[in-house]
Coordinates of C-alpha atoms and ligand atoms in Angstrom, one line a residue:
X390 CA 16.8 -10.8 45.1
X391 CA 16.1 -7.1 44.5
X392 CA 13.0 -5.7 46.1
X393 CA 11.7 -4.0 42.9
X394 CA 8.8 -6.4 42.4
X395 CA 8.3 -6.9 46.2
X396 CA 6.9 -10.3 46.9
X397 CA 5.3 -10.8 43.4
X398 CA 5.1 -14.6 42.8
X399 CA 5.4 -16.1 39.3
X400 CA 2.1 -15.8 37.5
X401 CA -0.2 -18.9 37.5
X402 CA -2.5 -20.0 34.7
X403 CA -6.0 -19.7 36.1
X404 CA -8.8 -19.3 33.5
X405 CA -11.2 -18.1 36.3
X406 CA -8.6 -15.9 38.0
X407 CA -9.4 -12.3 38.9
X408 CA -6.0 -11.3 40.2
X409 CA -2.8 -10.9 38.2
X410 CA -2.5 -14.3 36.4
X411 CA -2.8 -15.8 32.9
X412 CA -6.3 -16.6 31.9
X413 CA -5.5 -17.8 28.4
X414 CA -1.7 -18.3 28.2
X415 CA -1.2 -21.9 29.2
X416 CA 2.4 -22.8 28.1
X417 CA 1.7 -26.6 28.1
X418 CA -1.6 -26.5 26.2
X419 CA -1.2 -28.4 23.0
X420 CA -2.4 -26.7 19.8
X421 CA -1.8 -28.4 16.4
X422 CA 0.6 -30.9 18.1
X423 CA 2.8 -28.3 19.7
X424 CA 3.0 -26.6 23.1
X425 CA 1.6 -23.1 23.3
X426 CA 4.9 -21.8 24.7
X427 CA 6.7 -23.3 21.7
X428 CA 4.3 -21.7 19.2
X429 CA 4.4 -18.2 20.6
X430 CA 8.1 -18.1 21.9
X431 CA 7.5 -14.8 23.8
X432 CA 10.4 -12.4 24.4
X433 CA 10.7 -9.4 26.6
X434 CA 12.4 -6.3 25.0
X435 CA 15.1 -5.1 27.4
X436 CA 15.0 -1.5 26.0
X437 CA 11.4 -0.5 26.5
X438 CA 10.9 -2.4 29.7
X439 CA 14.2 -1.6 31.5
X440 CA 16.0 1.2 29.7
X441 CA 13.2 3.6 28.5
X442 CA 12.6 6.5 30.9
X443 CA 9.0 7.3 29.9
X444 CA 9.8 10.4 27.8
X445 CA 7.7 11.8 24.9
X446 CA 8.4 14.8 22.6
X447 CA 6.8 17.1 25.3
X448 CA 8.3 15.8 28.5
X449 CA 11.2 13.7 29.7
X450 CA 11.5 11.0 32.3
X451 CA 8.5 9.8 34.2
X452 CA 9.7 6.5 35.4
X453 CA 11.9 6.4 38.5
X454 CA 13.8 3.1 38.4
X455 CA 16.5 2.4 40.9
X456 CA 18.9 1.2 38.1
X457 CA 18.8 4.4 36.0
X458 CA 22.3 5.8 35.7
X459 CA 25.4 5.0 33.8
X460 CA 27.4 2.8 36.1
X461 CA 28.3 -0.9 35.9
X462 CA 26.7 -1.6 39.3
X463 CA 23.4 -0.1 38.1
X464 CA 23.7 -2.2 34.9
X465 CA 24.0 -5.3 37.0
X466 CA 21.0 -4.2 39.1
X467 CA 19.0 -3.7 35.9
X468 CA 19.9 -7.3 34.8
X469 CA 18.9 -8.7 38.2
X470 CA 15.5 -7.0 38.0
X471 CA 15.1 -8.1 34.4
X472 CA 15.7 -11.7 35.2
X473 CA 13.3 -11.5 38.2
X474 CA 10.6 -10.3 35.8
X475 CA 11.4 -13.1 33.3
X476 CA 10.8 -15.6 36.1
X477 CA 7.6 -13.9 37.2
X478 CA 6.3 -14.1 33.6
X479 CA 7.9 -17.5 32.9
X480 CA 8.9 -16.0 29.6
X481 CA 11.2 -18.2 27.4
X482 CA 13.2 -15.3 25.7
X483 CA 14.5 -11.8 25.9
X484 CA 16.2 -9.4 23.4
X485 CA 18.6 -6.5 23.8
X486 CA 20.5 -3.7 22.1
X487 CA 24.1 -3.1 23.3
X488 CA 23.1 0.3 24.7
X489 CA 20.3 -1.2 26.8
X490 CA 22.5 -3.4 28.9
X491 CA 25.8 -1.5 29.4
X492 CA 26.8 2.1 30.3
X493 CA 28.3 4.0 27.4
X494 CA 32.0 4.6 27.8
X495 CA 34.0 7.6 26.8
X496 CA 35.8 5.6 24.1
X497 CA 34.8 2.6 22.0
X498 CA 37.2 0.4 23.9
X499 CA 35.6 1.4 27.2
X500 CA 32.1 0.8 25.9
X501 CA 33.3 -2.6 24.6
X502 CA 34.8 -3.6 28.0
X503 CA 31.5 -2.6 29.8
X504 CA 29.5 -4.5 27.3
X505 CA 31.7 -7.7 27.5
X506 CA 31.5 -7.6 31.3
X507 CA 27.7 -7.3 31.2
X508 CA 27.5 -10.1 28.6
X509 CA 29.4 -12.3 31.0
X510 CA 27.0 -11.3 33.8
X511 CA 24.0 -12.1 31.6
X512 CA 25.6 -15.4 30.8
X513 CA 25.9 -16.2 34.5
X514 CA 22.2 -15.2 35.1
X515 CA 21.1 -17.4 32.2
X516 CA 22.7 -20.4 33.9
X517 CA 20.0 -20.4 36.6
X518 CA 17.2 -19.2 34.4
X519 CA 15.1 -20.8 31.7
X520 CA 15.1 -17.6 29.7
X521 CA 17.1 -17.7 26.5
X522 CA 18.2 -15.0 24.1
X523 CA 15.8 -14.6 21.1
X524 CA 18.0 -12.0 19.5
X525 CA 20.6 -9.4 20.0
X526 CA 21.0 -6.1 18.1
X527 CA 23.0 -2.9 18.0
X528 CA 21.6 0.5 18.8
X529 CA 23.1 2.6 16.0
X530 CA 20.5 5.3 16.2
X531 CA 20.4 7.0 19.6
X532 CA 23.9 8.4 20.0
X533 CA 24.6 11.6 18.1
X534 CA 27.4 10.0 16.2
X535 CA 24.8 8.1 14.2
X536 CA 22.6 11.1 13.5
X537 CA 23.3 10.8 9.7
X538 CA 23.2 7.1 9.6
X539 CA 25.3 4.1 10.5
X540 CA 26.3 2.0 7.5
X541 CA 24.8 4.7 5.2
X542 CA 26.7 7.6 6.9
X543 CA 28.5 10.1 4.6
X544 CA 31.4 9.7 7.0
X545 CA 33.3 6.4 6.3
X546 CA 34.6 6.4 9.9
X547 CA 31.1 5.9 11.1
X548 CA 30.8 2.9 8.8
X549 CA 33.8 1.5 10.5
X550 CA 32.4 2.3 13.9
X551 CA 29.2 0.5 12.9
X552 CA 31.2 -2.5 11.7
X553 CA 32.9 -2.7 15.1
X554 CA 29.6 -2.4 16.9
X555 CA 27.8 -5.1 14.9
X556 CA 30.8 -7.4 15.1
X557 CA 30.8 -7.0 18.9
X558 CA 27.0 -7.5 19.2
X559 CA 27.0 -10.5 16.9
X560 CA 29.9 -12.1 18.8
X561 CA 28.0 -11.6 22.1
X562 CA 24.7 -12.9 20.6
X563 CA 26.6 -16.1 19.6
X564 CA 28.2 -16.3 23.0
X565 CA 24.8 -16.2 24.7
X566 CA 23.3 -18.8 22.3
X567 CA 21.1 -16.2 20.6
X568 CA 18.8 -17.6 18.0
X569 CA 18.8 -14.6 15.7
X570 CA 20.6 -11.3 15.1
X571 CA 18.4 -8.3 14.1
X572 CA 19.3 -5.2 12.1
X573 CA 16.8 -2.4 12.2
X574 CA 18.1 0.5 10.1
X575 CA 17.3 3.1 12.7
X576 CA 18.9 6.1 10.9
X577 CA 19.5 4.3 7.6
X578 CA 17.4 6.8 5.6
X579 CA 17.4 10.5 5.0
X580 CA 15.8 13.8 6.0
X581 CA 16.3 15.6 2.7
X582 CA 17.4 14.6 -0.7
X583 CA 19.1 17.9 -1.0
X584 CA 22.1 16.6 1.0
X585 CA 21.7 12.9 0.3
X586 CA 23.4 10.7 -2.3
X587 CA 20.7 8.0 -2.2
X588 CA 22.5 5.7 -4.7
X589 CA 25.7 5.7 -2.7
X590 CA 24.0 5.2 0.7
X591 CA 22.0 2.2 -0.6
X592 CA 25.3 0.7 -1.9
X593 CA 26.9 1.2 1.5
X594 CA 23.9 -0.5 3.2
X595 CA 24.1 -3.4 0.8
X596 CA 27.8 -3.9 1.2
X597 CA 27.5 -3.7 5.0
X598 CA 24.8 -6.4 5.1
X599 CA 27.0 -8.6 2.9
X600 CA 29.9 -8.1 5.4
X601 CA 27.6 -9.0 8.3
X602 CA 26.5 -12.2 6.5
X603 CA 30.1 -13.1 5.6
X604 CA 31.1 -12.6 9.3
X605 CA 28.2 -14.7 10.5
X606 CA 29.5 -17.6 8.4
X607 CA 33.1 -17.0 9.4
X608 CA 32.3 -17.4 13.1
X609 CA 29.7 -20.2 12.5
X610 CA 26.8 -18.3 14.0
X611 CA 23.9 -20.7 13.6
X612 CA 21.1 -18.2 14.1
X613 CA 19.2 -16.2 11.5
X614 CA 20.2 -12.7 10.3
X615 CA 17.0 -10.6 10.3
X616 CA 16.2 -7.2 8.9
X617 CA 13.4 -5.2 10.5
X618 CA 11.6 -3.0 8.0
X619 CA 10.1 0.4 8.9
X620 CA 9.0 3.1 6.5
X621 CA 9.7 6.3 8.4
X622 CA 10.8 7.4 11.9
X623 CA 13.3 8.4 12.9
X624 CA 14.3 9.3 9.3
X625 CA 11.7 10.9 7.1
X626 CA 12.4 8.1 4.6
X627 CA 13.9 4.8 5.7
X628 CA 15.6 2.6 3.1
X629 CA 14.1 -0.6 4.6
X630 CA 10.6 0.7 4.0
X631 CA 8.6 -2.6 4.1
X632 CA 8.9 -6.3 3.3
X633 CA 8.6 -5.8 -0.5
X634 CA 11.3 -3.0 -0.5
X635 CA 13.7 -5.1 1.7
X636 CA 13.2 -8.1 -0.6
X637 CA 14.2 -6.1 -3.6
X638 CA 17.2 -4.8 -1.7
X639 CA 18.2 -8.4 -0.7
X640 CA 17.9 -9.6 -4.3
X641 CA 20.0 -6.6 -5.5
X642 CA 22.8 -7.6 -3.1
X643 CA 22.4 -11.4 -3.5
X644 CA 21.3 -11.9 0.1
X645 CA 17.7 -13.2 -0.4
X646 CA 18.7 -16.7 0.8
X647 CA 20.8 -15.4 3.7
X648 CA 18.6 -12.8 5.4
X649 CA 15.0 -13.0 6.7
X650 CA 12.6 -10.5 8.2
X651 CA 11.7 -9.4 11.7
X652 CA 8.2 -7.9 11.1
X653 CA 6.7 -5.4 13.5
X654 CA 3.0 -4.8 13.5
X655 CA 3.3 -1.0 14.1
X656 CA 5.8 -0.7 11.3
X657 CA 3.5 -2.5 8.9
X658 CA 0.8 0.0 9.8
X659 CA 3.1 3.0 9.3
X660 CA 3.9 1.6 5.9
X661 CA 0.2 1.6 5.0
X662 CA -0.2 -2.2 5.2
X663 CA -1.9 -4.6 7.6
X664 CA 0.4 -6.8 9.8
X665 CA -1.0 -9.9 8.1
X666 CA -0.2 -8.4 4.7
X667 CA 3.5 -8.1 5.6
X668 CA 3.5 -11.6 7.2
X669 CA 1.8 -13.2 4.2
X670 CA 4.2 -11.5 1.8
X671 CA 7.3 -12.5 3.7
X672 CA 6.0 -16.0 4.0
X673 CA 5.3 -16.2 0.3
X674 CA 8.9 -15.0 -0.4
X675 CA 10.4 -17.5 2.1
X676 CA 11.8 -14.8 4.4
X677 CA 9.4 -14.8 7.4
X678 CA 11.7 -14.9 10.5
X679 CA 10.3 -13.3 13.6
X680 CA 7.8 -10.7 14.8
X681 CA 7.6 -7.7 17.0
X682 CA 4.1 -7.8 18.4
X683 CA 3.4 -4.2 19.2
X684 CA 1.0 -1.8 17.5
X685 CA 0.4 1.9 17.1
X686 CA -2.5 4.0 18.2
X687 CA -4.7 4.4 15.2
X688 CA -5.5 8.0 16.1
X689 CA -1.9 9.2 16.1
X690 CA 0.3 8.8 13.1
X691 CA 3.5 7.7 14.9
X692 CA 5.0 4.6 16.4
X693 CA 3.5 4.4 19.8
X694 CA 4.7 0.9 20.5
X695 CA 1.7 -0.3 22.5
X696 CA 1.4 -3.8 23.9
X697 CA -1.1 -5.8 21.7
X698 CA -4.7 -5.3 22.9
X699 CA -6.9 -6.5 20.0
X700 CA -7.6 -10.2 19.6
X701 CA -9.0 -10.2 16.1
X702 CA -5.9 -8.4 14.7
X703 CA -3.6 -10.8 16.6
X704 CA -5.6 -13.8 15.4
X705 CA -5.1 -12.9 11.7
X706 CA -1.4 -12.4 12.3
X707 CA -0.9 -15.8 13.9
X708 CA -3.1 -17.3 11.2
X709 CA -0.4 -16.3 8.7
X710 CA 2.4 -17.5 11.1
X711 CA 0.7 -20.9 11.5
X712 CA 0.1 -21.3 7.8
X713 CA 3.8 -20.5 7.2
X714 CA 4.6 -23.5 9.5
X715 CA 5.2 -21.5 12.6
X716 CA 8.4 -20.0 14.0
X717 CA 11.7 -21.8 13.7
X718 CA 14.4 -19.5 15.1
X719 CA 11.9 -16.6 15.5
X720 CA 9.3 -15.7 18.1
X721 CA 7.0 -13.0 19.5
X722 CA 8.9 -10.1 20.8
X723 CA 7.1 -7.4 22.7
X724 CA 8.9 -4.3 21.4
X725 CA 6.4 -2.4 23.5
X726 CA 6.4 0.5 25.9
X727 CA 4.3 1.0 28.9
X728 CA 2.2 4.2 28.7
X729 CA 4.2 6.9 30.4
X730 CA 1.8 7.3 33.3
X731 CA 2.1 3.6 34.1
X732 CA 4.7 4.1 36.8
X733 CA 4.4 1.1 39.1
X734 CA 6.4 -2.1 38.9
X735 CA 3.1 -4.0 38.7
X736 CA 2.2 -2.1 35.5
X737 CA 5.2 -3.8 33.8
X738 CA 4.0 -7.2 34.8
X739 CA 0.4 -6.5 33.9
X740 CA 1.4 -5.2 30.5
X741 CA 3.3 -8.3 29.6
X742 CA 0.7 -10.7 31.2
X743 CA -2.1 -9.0 29.3
X744 CA -0.2 -9.1 26.0
X745 CA 0.7 -12.8 26.5
X746 CA -3.0 -13.5 27.1
X747 CA -4.1 -11.6 24.0
X748 CA -1.6 -13.5 21.9
X749 CA -2.7 -16.8 23.4
X750 CA -6.3 -16.0 22.5
X751 CA -5.2 -15.0 19.0
X752 CA -3.2 -18.1 18.5
X753 CA -6.1 -20.3 19.7
X754 CA -8.5 -18.6 17.3
X755 CA -6.0 -19.0 14.5
X756 CA -5.5 -22.7 15.2
X757 CA -9.3 -23.2 15.3
X758 CA -9.7 -21.4 12.0
X759 CA -7.1 -23.7 10.4
X760 CA -8.6 -26.7 12.1
X761 CA -12.1 -25.8 10.9
X762 CA -10.6 -25.5 7.4
X763 CA -13.5 -23.6 5.7
X764 CA -11.4 -20.5 5.0
X765 CA -8.7 -22.5 3.3
X766 CA -11.3 -24.6 1.4
X767 CA -13.0 -21.5 0.1
X768 CA -9.6 -20.0 -0.9
X769 CA -8.7 -23.2 -2.8
X770 CA -12.1 -23.3 -4.5
X771 CA -11.6 -19.7 -5.7
X772 CA -8.4 -20.8 -7.5
X773 CA -9.6 -24.3 -8.5
X774 CA -9.7 -23.4 -12.2
X775 CA -5.9 -23.2 -12.1
X776 CA -5.7 -26.9 -11.5
X777 CA -7.1 -27.8 -14.9
X778 CA -4.5 -29.1 -17.4
X779 CA -5.4 -26.3 -19.8
X780 CA -4.6 -23.6 -17.2
X781 CA -1.3 -25.4 -16.1
X782 CA -0.3 -25.6 -19.8
X783 CA -1.1 -21.9 -20.4
X784 CA 1.3 -20.8 -17.6
X785 CA 4.2 -22.5 -19.3
X786 CA 3.2 -21.3 -22.8
X787 CA 3.4 -17.9 -24.4
X788 CA 1.1 -14.9 -24.7
X789 CA -0.2 -15.9 -28.2
X790 CA -1.3 -19.4 -27.1
X791 CA -3.0 -17.9 -24.0
X792 CA -4.8 -15.4 -26.2
X793 CA -5.8 -18.0 -28.8
X794 CA -7.7 -20.0 -26.1
X795 CA -10.5 -17.4 -26.0
X796 CA -11.7 -17.9 -29.5
X797 CA -10.5 -21.5 -30.1
X798 CA -12.2 -22.8 -26.9
X799 CA -15.1 -20.2 -27.1
X800 CA -14.3 -19.1 -23.5
X801 CA -16.9 -16.9 -21.9
X802 CA -15.7 -16.4 -18.3
X803 CA -18.4 -15.2 -15.8
X804 CA -17.6 -13.1 -12.7
X805 CA -17.9 -15.0 -9.4
X806 CA -18.4 -13.7 -5.9
X807 CA -15.3 -13.1 -3.8
X808 CA -17.5 -14.0 -0.8
X809 CA -15.7 -11.6 1.5
X810 CA -18.6 -11.1 4.0
X811 CA -19.1 -14.9 4.3
X812 CA -15.4 -15.3 5.0
X813 CA -15.4 -12.5 7.6
X814 CA -18.4 -14.1 9.2
X815 CA -16.4 -17.4 9.5
X816 CA -13.5 -15.5 11.1
X817 CA -16.0 -13.9 13.6
X818 CA -17.0 -17.4 14.8
X819 CA -13.5 -17.9 16.1
X820 CA -12.3 -14.5 17.5
Ligands
LIG2314 C1 12.1 0.8 16.4 C2 12.2 -0.7 16.6 C3 13.4 -1.2 17.3 C4 13.9 -2.5 16.7 C5 15.2 -3.0 17.3 O1 10.9 1.2 15.9 O2 11.3 -1.4 16.3 O3 13.2 -1.3 18.6 O4 13.0 -3.5 17.0 O5 16.2 -2.1 17.1
LIG2315 CO1 10.9 -3.5 16.6

C-alpha cells in the first residue's frame, strides 16, 4: 500500500450519504435487465489522472505527485497508486497510452523495454484486481518527433516509428486482455495548407489504418479497433474531424466493417455537434464503439476535458447508447482532467465519484424514457406514413413514378407539428 490516499476506504453506495460516497451509482441495480455496472462500464484514464501535471498555456505544473519523474521505480509507484484508486472507486476498467505508463527511453528499444516491463507489472496488478483494460492506445502527439504527424508525417521514418509504436501497444493491449484499441489522430492534420500535401497525407493515414487492421487479424486480437474523431486541436485541422468524416474515410479505404468509433463529448461539441448527434449518427452507421464522457466549458472554445456535470446532457447521450443496444466491447471512459487548482488526492476521488453518479442519473433517466415509451411512440407516429404500401413501393421505384403520384392520387399533403416542446416536456419528466 502507498500512503497517497491515506486511509480512504472503498466508496459505498448510500443514497442518503453526505460524505464521499455514491448516491446514484449502484453497480448491482438492474436496469432494462442488466446491472448498472455492465451498462456503464466506467474506465479511469491513466493520462489525465496520473500523468498530467496540471499545466495550462499560461503556467506549468500545479500537481505535486510523488510518482512524477522518469524512472521505472516511479512508474511502478504510479501504477500502485492507480490500482489503489481503482479499488476505492470499484471501477471495472482503465485505459492508457504507452507514454502514460512508462518512462521515455533515449532510444526506441529502451522505451520498448521500459514499456514491456511496466506491462508485465500491470498484468501482475490485474491478477489481484477486478479492474480490466477497456483500451490501450499510443501517444503519437506529445513528443516533438510527432510534431508534423505520425502516419501522416512528411518523413517516412516517422511512419515507421508510428508503425513500431502501434504494433507494440496493440501487442500489449492484447496481452492485458484489452477490449478495444483506440487511435486518436493527435497530430494527423495540418497547420497550413501551404506546406501540406493533403491528398498524400490522407492516403498515408488510410494505408496505416489498413495495416493496423491487418495486424489485428494476424495476431488474433479479439477487441475492436476504434478511431476517435476530433475536429481541431492540436492541429488547426484534423483529418478525423467528426463521425461523418471518419465514416467517409473508412469507406474510402474499405474499413467500414473493421473499425468503429470512440466518441468524445467534448470533441463533438468542438465539431459543432451535440454529443447525441454523434452517437446517433454512429449508431445508424453501425460504428458506435465506445465513449469518452468528458465535456468542454461552453464559455471557452477549447477542449477543457471536464468531468461530466450535467445530467440532462448525459441522459440524452445514454438514451442513444441504450437505443443502440448498449455497449458491447465499449464503455464510458473519463478522459477528464481535474481543474488545475484541485491539488488534493481526495479531489481525484471526488471527481470520479461525482462523474459516476452523474452518469448513473443520466442512465436511469434514459432507461425510464425508453421504458415510458412516449418519445419513441411519437417518433414512430411521425414517420407512420412510410409504412403504407404506396410509400414502400415509391422508395423502390423511380423519380417519375414518385412524381406521378401527386396528380394520379390527387395528393394534398398538409404540414404537421413536429411537437418539439411536447417532446422536451416529456424528457423533462425524467431528468
Ligand atoms: C485528446 C483525447 C485523447 C484520446 C486518446 O483530445 O481525447 O486523450 O482520447 O488519445
Ligand atoms: Co478522448
